[in-house]
Coordinates of C-alpha atoms and ligand atoms in Angstrom, one line a residue:
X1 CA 65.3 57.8 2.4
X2 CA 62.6 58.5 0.0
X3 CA 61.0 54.5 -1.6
X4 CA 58.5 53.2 -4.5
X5 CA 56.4 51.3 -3.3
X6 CA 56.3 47.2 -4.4
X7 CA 53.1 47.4 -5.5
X8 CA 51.1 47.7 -9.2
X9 CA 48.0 49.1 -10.3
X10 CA 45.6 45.4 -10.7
X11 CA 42.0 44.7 -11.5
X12 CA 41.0 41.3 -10.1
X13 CA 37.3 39.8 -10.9
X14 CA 34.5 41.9 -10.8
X15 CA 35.1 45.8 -9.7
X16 CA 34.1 49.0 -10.7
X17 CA 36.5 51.4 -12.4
X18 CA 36.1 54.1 -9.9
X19 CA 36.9 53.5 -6.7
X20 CA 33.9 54.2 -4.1
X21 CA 31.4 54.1 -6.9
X22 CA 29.1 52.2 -9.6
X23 CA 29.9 49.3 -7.3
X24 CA 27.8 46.0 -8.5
X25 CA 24.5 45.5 -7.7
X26 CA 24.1 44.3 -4.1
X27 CA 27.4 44.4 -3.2
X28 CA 29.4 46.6 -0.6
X29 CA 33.3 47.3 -0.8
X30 CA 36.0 46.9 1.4
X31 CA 39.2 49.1 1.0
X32 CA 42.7 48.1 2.1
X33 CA 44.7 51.1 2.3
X34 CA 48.3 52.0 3.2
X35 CA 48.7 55.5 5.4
X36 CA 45.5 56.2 5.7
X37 CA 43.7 57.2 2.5
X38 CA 47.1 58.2 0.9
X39 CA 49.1 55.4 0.0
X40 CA 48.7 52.4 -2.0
X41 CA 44.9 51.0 -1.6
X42 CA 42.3 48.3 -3.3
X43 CA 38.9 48.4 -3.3
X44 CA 37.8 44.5 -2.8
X45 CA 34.3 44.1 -4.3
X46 CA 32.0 41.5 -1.6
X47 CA 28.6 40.3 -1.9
X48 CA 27.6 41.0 2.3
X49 CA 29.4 43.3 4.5
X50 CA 32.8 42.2 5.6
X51 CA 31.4 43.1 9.5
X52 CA 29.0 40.4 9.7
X53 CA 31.1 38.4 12.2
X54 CA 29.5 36.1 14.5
X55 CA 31.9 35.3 17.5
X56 CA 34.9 37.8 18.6
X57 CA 37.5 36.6 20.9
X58 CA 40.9 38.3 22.2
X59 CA 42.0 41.7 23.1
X60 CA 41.9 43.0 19.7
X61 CA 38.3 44.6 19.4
X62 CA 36.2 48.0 18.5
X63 CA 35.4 49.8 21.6
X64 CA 33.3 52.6 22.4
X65 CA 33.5 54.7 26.1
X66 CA 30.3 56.5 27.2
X67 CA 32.4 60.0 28.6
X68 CA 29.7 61.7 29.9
X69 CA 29.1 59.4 32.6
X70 CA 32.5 60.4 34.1
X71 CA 33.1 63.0 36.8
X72 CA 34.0 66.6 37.2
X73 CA 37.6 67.3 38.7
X74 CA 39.3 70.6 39.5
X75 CA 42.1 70.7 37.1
X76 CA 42.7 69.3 34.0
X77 CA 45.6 67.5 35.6
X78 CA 42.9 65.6 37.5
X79 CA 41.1 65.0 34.5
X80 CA 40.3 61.5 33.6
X81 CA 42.9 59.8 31.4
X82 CA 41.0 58.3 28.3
X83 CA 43.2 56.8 25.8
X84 CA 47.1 57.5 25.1
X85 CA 50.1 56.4 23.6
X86 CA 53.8 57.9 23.1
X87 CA 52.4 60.8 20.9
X88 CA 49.1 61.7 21.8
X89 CA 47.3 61.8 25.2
X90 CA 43.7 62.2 25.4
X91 CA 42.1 63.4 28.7
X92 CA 38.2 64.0 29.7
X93 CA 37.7 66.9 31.8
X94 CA 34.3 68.2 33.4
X95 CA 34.8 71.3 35.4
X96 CA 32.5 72.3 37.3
X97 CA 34.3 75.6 38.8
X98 CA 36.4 78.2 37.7
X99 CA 40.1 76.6 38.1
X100 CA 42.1 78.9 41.6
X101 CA 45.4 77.8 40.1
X102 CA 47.0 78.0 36.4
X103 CA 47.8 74.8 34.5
X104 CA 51.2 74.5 32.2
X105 CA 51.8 71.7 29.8
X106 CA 55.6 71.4 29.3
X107 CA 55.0 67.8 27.9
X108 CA 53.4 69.0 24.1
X109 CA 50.7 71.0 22.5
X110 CA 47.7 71.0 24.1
X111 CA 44.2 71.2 21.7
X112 CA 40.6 71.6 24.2
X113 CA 38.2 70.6 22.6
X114 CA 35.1 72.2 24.2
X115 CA 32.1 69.7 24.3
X116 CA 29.7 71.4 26.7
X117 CA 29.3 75.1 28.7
X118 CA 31.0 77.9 28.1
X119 CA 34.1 79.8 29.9
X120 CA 36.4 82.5 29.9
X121 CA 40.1 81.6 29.3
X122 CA 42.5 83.5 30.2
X123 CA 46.1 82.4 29.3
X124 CA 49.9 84.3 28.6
X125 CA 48.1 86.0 25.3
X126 CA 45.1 87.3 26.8
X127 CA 41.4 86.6 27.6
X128 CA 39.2 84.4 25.2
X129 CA 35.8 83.5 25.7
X130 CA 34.9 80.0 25.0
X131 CA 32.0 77.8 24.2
X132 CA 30.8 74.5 22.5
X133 CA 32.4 73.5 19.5
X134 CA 35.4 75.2 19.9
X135 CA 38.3 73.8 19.4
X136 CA 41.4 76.1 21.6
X137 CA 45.1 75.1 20.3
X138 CA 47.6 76.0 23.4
X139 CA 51.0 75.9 22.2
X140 CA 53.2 73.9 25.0
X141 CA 54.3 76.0 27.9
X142 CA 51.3 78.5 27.8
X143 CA 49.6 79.2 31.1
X144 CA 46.0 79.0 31.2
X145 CA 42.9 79.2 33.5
X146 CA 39.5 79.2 32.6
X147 CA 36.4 80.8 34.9
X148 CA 33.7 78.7 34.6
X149 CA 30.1 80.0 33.1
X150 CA 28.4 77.2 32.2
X151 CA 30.0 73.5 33.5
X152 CA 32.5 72.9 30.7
X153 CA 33.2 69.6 29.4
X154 CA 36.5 69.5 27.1
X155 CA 38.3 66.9 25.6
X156 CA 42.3 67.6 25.9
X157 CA 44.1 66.3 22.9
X158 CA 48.0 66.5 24.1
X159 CA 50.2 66.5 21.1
X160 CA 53.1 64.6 23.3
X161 CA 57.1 66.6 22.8
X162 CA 55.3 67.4 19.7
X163 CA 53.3 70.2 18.3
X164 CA 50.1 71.3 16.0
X165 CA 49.9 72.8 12.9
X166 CA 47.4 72.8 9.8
X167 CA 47.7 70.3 7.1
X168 CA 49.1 71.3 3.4
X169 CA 45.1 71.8 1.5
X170 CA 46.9 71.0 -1.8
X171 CA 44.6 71.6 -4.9
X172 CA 41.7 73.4 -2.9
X173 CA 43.8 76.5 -1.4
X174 CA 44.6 77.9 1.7
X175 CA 41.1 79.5 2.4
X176 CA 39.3 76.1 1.8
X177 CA 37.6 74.3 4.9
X178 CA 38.2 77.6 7.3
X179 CA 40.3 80.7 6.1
X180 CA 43.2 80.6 8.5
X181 CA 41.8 84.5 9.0
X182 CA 39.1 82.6 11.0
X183 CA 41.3 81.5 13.8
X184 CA 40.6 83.9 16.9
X185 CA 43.1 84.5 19.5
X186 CA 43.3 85.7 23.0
X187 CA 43.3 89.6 23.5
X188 CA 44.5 91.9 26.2
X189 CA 41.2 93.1 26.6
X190 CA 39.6 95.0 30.0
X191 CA 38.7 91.5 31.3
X192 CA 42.5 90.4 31.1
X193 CA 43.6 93.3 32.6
X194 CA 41.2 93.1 35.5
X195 CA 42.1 89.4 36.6
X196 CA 46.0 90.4 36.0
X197 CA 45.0 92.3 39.2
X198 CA 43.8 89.9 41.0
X199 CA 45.1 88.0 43.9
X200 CA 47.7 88.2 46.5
X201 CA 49.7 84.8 45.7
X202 CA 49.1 82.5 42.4
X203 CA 50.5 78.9 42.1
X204 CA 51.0 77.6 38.4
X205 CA 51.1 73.6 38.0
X206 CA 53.0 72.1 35.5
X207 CA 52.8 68.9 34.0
X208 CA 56.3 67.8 32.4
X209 CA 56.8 64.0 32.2
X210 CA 53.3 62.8 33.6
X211 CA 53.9 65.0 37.1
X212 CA 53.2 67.7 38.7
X213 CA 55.1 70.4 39.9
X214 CA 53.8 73.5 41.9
X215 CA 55.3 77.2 41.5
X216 CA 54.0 80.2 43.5
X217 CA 54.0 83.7 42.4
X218 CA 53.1 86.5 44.8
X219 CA 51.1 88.0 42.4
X220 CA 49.0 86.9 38.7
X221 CA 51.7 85.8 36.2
X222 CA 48.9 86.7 33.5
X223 CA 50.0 90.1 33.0
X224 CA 51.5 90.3 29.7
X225 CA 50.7 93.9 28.6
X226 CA 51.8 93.5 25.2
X227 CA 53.0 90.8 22.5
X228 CA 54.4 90.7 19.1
X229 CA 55.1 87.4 17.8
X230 CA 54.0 84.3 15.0
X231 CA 53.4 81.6 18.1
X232 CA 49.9 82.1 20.0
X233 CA 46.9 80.5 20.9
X234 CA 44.2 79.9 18.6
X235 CA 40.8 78.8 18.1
X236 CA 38.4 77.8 15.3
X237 CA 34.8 76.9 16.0
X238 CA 33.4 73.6 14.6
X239 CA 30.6 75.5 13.1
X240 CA 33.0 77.7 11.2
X241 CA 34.5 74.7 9.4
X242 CA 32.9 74.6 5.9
X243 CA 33.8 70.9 4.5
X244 CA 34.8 69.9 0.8
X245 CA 32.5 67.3 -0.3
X246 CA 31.7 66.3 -3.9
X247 CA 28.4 65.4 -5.2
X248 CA 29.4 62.6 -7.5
X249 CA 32.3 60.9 -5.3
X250 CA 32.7 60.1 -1.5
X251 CA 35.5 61.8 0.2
X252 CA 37.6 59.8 2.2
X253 CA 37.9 60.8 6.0
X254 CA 41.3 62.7 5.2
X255 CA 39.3 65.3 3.5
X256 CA 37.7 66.5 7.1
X257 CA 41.5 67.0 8.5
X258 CA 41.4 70.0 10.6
X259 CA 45.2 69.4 12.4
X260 CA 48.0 67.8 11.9
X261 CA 50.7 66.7 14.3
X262 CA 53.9 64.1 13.9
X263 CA 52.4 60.7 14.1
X264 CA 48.6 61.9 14.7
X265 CA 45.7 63.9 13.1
X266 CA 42.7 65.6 14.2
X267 CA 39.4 65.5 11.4
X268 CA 36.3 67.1 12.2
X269 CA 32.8 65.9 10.5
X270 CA 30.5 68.1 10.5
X271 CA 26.9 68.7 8.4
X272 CA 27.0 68.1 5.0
X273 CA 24.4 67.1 2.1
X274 CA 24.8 63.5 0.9
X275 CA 26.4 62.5 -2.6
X276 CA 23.9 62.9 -5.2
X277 CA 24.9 60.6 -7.9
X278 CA 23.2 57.9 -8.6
X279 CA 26.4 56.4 -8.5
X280 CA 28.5 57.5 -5.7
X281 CA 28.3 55.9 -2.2
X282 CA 26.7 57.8 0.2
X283 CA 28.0 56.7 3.7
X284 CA 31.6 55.8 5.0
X285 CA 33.2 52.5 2.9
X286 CA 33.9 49.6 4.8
X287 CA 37.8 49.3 5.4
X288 CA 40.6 48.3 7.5
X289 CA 42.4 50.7 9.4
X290 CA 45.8 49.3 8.3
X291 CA 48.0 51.7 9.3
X292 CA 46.2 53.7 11.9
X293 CA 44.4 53.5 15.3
X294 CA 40.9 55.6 14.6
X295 CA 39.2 57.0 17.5
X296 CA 36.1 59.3 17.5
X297 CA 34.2 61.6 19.4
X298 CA 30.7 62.4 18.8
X299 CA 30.1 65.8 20.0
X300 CA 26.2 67.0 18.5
X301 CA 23.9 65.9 15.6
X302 CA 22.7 62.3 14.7
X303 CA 25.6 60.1 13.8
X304 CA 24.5 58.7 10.5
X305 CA 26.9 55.4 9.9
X306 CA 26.3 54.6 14.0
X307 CA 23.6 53.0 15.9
X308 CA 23.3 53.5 19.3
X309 CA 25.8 56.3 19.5
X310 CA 25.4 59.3 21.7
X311 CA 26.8 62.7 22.1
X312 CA 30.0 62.2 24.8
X313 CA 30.5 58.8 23.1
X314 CA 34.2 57.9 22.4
X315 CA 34.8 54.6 20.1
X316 CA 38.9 53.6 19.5
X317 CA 38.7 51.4 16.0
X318 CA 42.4 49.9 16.6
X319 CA 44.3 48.5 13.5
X320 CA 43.9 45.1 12.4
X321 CA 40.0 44.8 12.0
X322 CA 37.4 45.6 9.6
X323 CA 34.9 48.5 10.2
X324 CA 32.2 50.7 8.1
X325 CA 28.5 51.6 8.5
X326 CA 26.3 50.0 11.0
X327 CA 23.7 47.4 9.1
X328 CA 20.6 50.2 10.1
X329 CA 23.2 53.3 8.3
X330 CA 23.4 50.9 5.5
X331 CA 19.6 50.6 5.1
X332 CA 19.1 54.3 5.6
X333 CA 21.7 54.6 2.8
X334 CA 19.6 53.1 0.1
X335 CA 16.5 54.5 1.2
X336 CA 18.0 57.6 0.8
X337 CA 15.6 59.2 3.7
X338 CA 17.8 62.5 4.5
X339 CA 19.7 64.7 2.1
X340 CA 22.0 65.8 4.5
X341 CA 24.3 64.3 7.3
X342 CA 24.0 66.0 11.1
X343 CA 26.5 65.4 12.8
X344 CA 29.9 66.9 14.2
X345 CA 32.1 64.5 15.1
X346 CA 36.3 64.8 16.0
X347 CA 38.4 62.0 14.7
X348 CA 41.4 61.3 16.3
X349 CA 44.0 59.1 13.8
X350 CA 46.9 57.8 15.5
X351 CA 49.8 55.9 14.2
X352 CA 50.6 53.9 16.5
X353 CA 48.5 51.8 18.9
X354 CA 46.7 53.5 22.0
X355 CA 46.5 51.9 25.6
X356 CA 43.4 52.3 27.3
X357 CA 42.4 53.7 30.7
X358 CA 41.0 52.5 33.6
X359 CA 38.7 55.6 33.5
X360 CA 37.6 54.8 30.3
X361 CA 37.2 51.5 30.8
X362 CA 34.8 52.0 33.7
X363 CA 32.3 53.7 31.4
X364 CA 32.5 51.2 28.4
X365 CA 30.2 49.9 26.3
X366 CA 31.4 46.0 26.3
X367 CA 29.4 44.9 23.4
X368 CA 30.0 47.5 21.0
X369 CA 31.8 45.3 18.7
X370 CA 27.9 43.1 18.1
X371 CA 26.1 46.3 16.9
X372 CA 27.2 45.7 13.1
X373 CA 25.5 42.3 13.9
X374 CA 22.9 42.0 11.7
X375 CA 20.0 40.7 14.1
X376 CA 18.3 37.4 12.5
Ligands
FE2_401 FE1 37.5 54.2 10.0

């Protein structure tokens, strides 16, 4: 059933008329929003950051994992579990060598995310080469392998009994942020056809309700010779992603949203010349993340609202607790030093809370919540 919501448009005190700009003098704003940067919001006007805590206790708190101090493993069903919940299932795979079996996800979409290294896929629509930056969407069910070039390190974003697709780009247009003509797919190229060859006996393992089941075929089931259809994989590079930005406003985090799926969306931040308006604010406003668990992970560049922060980092921001630019960010802000963020950067949103792994926990970063301590 569609609802209004209970709330009314309110100015309180002292606040600009615009939100995320012309704030007053030496003050810093906090927004309270309602799905994500969509719903109902306020923009509270505060004379110090609203991150300047000075004791944390209880389970509740920012984390940050440091992935690339994790393993290889032979299969992405090995792969180190990271962070999941009932809709999304995040998994950190190095692999080293080419994978001797295929891998099937019967439980939900499955989006790579390729960090590091390059390989050559080859799945049920044909051979792909891959490399950093891409992102690969695999629609649930395909079969995949990759041969390894250079030691790949991927981040699997499983859209759980669910699936992707891209979100509606409103008032820009279809061809803003990447033309969907952009998206490459797998072809029944020479390459394909010479692996379909291969190989006395191949064993496909599927993953369909957290296990694994093995089937053998005495010969490659890669070897399609033809397809005709509106359901294949796809890939978009993040260096192919050009992102709407606005010199006079900041664009909330929603604006970077790359894919949607049912309770979860992927955003990708990538390099981008700072507002220019005397005005505007020029890094990310503080806010709760009322409705929404936000996780991140920084792929290349130099994360400009982070300290500290490396690429292979992962932080989870769960619901409930204030967040926004680290205090050195801040200061770079208003010396206005660069003209130009650097950084690429995949943001995972997720509805409902996500439970941690032991594999992640084994690489964390325990005081991540003190680095928006400003140090006396
Ligand atoms: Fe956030």
């Amino acid at each position: 059933m569609s609802h209004k919501w209970i709330y009314r448009p309110v100015v309180e005190g002292l606040a600009s008329r615009q939100a995320h700009a012309d704030l007053p003098a030496g003050h810093v704003e906090r927004e309270l929003g309602k799905e994500g940067f969509f719903g109902p919001s306020t923009q509270m006007i505060h004379p110090r950051p609203p991150t300047g805590w000075t004791n944390w206790e209880g389970p509740l708190r920012p984390r940050a994992f440091d992935l690339a101090k994790l393993g290889a493993s032979p299969s992405p069903w090995d792969a180190a579990a990271i962070l999941h919940n009932a809709d999304v299932r995040l998994r950190w795979w190095i692999c080293e060598r080419s994978m001797t079996e295929l891998a099937r996800n019967a439980d939900g979409d499955e989006l790579l995310f390729v960090h590091a290294g390059t390989a050559e896929l080859f799945c049920d629509y044909g051979h792909l080469t891959i490399a950093a930056g891409d992102y690969v969407v695999l629609p649930r069910g395909t079969m995949w392998r990759i041969e390894v070039g250079a030691p790949v390190a991927l981040l699997l974003i499983e859209a759980t009994n669910a699936h992707y697709a891209l979100p509606d780009k409103g008032l820009v247009g279809e061809h803003a942020i990447f033309d969907p003509a952009m998206l490459d797919y797998p072809r029944l190229d020479g390459a394909f056809r010479a692996q379909a060859a291969q190989g006395a006996e191949w064993k496909v393992r599927i993953k369909r309700r957290q296990q694994i089941s093995t089937v053998t075929y005495p010969y490659n089931p890669l070897d399609a010779v033809g397809w005709h259809g509106t359901l294949l994989a796809v890939r978009i590079n993040v260096r192919d992603i050009r992102p709407l930005m606005s010199h006079r406003y900041h664009l909330p985090p929603s604006a970077h949203t790359t894919f949607v799926s049912q309770r979860f969306v992927v955003c990708t931040f990538v390099p981008r010349p700072f507002e220019s308006d005397p005005g505007a604010i020029k890094v990310p406003f503080f806010h709760n993340n009322d409705d929404f668990d936000e996780v991140i992970f920084y792929h290349a560049g130099d994360f400009f609202s982070r300290d500290n922060i490396h690429p292979g980092m992962l932080t989870l921001h769960p619901c409930g607790f204030t967040h926004g630019p680290h205090p050195k960010a801040l200061g770079k802000m208003l010396q206005q030093s660069k003209p130009a963020t650097d950084e690429y950067a995949v943001m995972i949103d997720a509805r409902d809370a996500l439970d941690v792994a032991p594999a992640a926990e084994s690489v964390e970063w325990s005081d991540y919540h003190r680095s928006w301590q400003v140090q006396p």
